[in-house]
CSV table of C-alpha atoms in Angstrom, one decimal:
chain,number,residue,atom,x,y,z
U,77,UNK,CA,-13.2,-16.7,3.1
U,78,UNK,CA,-12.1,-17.5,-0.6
U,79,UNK,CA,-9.4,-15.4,-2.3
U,80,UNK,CA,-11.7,-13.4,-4.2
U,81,UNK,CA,-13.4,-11.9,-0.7
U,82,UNK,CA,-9.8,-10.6,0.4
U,83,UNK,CA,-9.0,-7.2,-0.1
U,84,UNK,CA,-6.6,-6.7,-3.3
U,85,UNK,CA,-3.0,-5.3,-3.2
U,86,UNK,CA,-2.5,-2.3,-4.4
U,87,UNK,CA,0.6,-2.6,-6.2
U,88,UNK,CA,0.9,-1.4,-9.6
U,89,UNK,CA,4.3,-3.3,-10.5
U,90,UNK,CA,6.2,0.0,-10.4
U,91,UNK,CA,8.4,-1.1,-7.6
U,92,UNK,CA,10.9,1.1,-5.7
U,93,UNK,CA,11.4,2.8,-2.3
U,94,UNK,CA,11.9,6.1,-2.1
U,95,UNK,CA,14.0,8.5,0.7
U,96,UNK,CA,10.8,7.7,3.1
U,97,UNK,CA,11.1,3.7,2.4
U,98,UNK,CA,7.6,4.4,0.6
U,99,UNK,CA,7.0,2.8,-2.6
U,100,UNK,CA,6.4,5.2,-5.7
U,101,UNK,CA,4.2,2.8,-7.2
U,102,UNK,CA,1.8,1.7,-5.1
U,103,UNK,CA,2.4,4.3,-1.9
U,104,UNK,CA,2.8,1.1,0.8
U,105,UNK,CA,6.0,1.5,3.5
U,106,UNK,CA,8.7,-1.3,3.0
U,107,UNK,CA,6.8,-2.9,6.3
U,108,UNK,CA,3.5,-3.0,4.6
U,109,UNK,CA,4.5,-4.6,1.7
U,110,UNK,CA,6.4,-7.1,3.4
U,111,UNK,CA,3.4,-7.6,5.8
U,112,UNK,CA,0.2,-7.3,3.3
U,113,UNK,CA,0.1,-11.6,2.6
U,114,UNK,CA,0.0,-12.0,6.6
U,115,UNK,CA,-2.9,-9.4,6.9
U,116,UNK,CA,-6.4,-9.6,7.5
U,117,UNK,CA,-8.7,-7.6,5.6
U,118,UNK,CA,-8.9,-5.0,8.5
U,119,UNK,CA,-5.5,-4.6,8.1
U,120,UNK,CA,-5.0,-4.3,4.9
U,121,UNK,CA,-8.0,-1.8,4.7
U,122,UNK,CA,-6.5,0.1,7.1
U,123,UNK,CA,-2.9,-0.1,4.7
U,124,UNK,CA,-4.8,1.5,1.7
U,125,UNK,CA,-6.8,4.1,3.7
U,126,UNK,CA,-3.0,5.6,4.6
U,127,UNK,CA,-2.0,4.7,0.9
U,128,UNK,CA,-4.6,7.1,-0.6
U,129,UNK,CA,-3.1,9.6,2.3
U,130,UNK,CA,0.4,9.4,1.1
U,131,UNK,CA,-0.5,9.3,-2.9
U,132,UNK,CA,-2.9,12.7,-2.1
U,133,UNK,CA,0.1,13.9,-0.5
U,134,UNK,CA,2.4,13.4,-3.4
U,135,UNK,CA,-0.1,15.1,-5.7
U,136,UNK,CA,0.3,18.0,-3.5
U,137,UNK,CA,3.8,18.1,-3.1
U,138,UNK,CA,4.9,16.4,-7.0
């Protein structure tokens, strides 16, 4: 698999934890951020479908 195959972070370089240990930015735990270079593609796939969770959330809740 060549890097262009592997699923892309979704960071957005705004960088900072909040009160949940969730990042503002890109809506990954502290774990998943720390994790995402280890992860297969499954993984991380699995990563962003609870990223668009939490940002939907956030929307809903400002």
């Amino acid at each position: 698999m060549s890097v262009s195959d592997k699923v892309r972070s979704p960071c957005v370089s705004i960088c900072a934890l909040d009160e949940d240990d969730v990042c503002v930015g890109c809506h990954r735990s502290g774990d998943e951020i720390t994790r995402w270079t280890r992860m297969d593609n499954e993984e991380r796939r699995e990563v962003l479908r609870k990223v668009a969770e939490r940002e939907k959330k956030s929307l809903i809740h400002g």
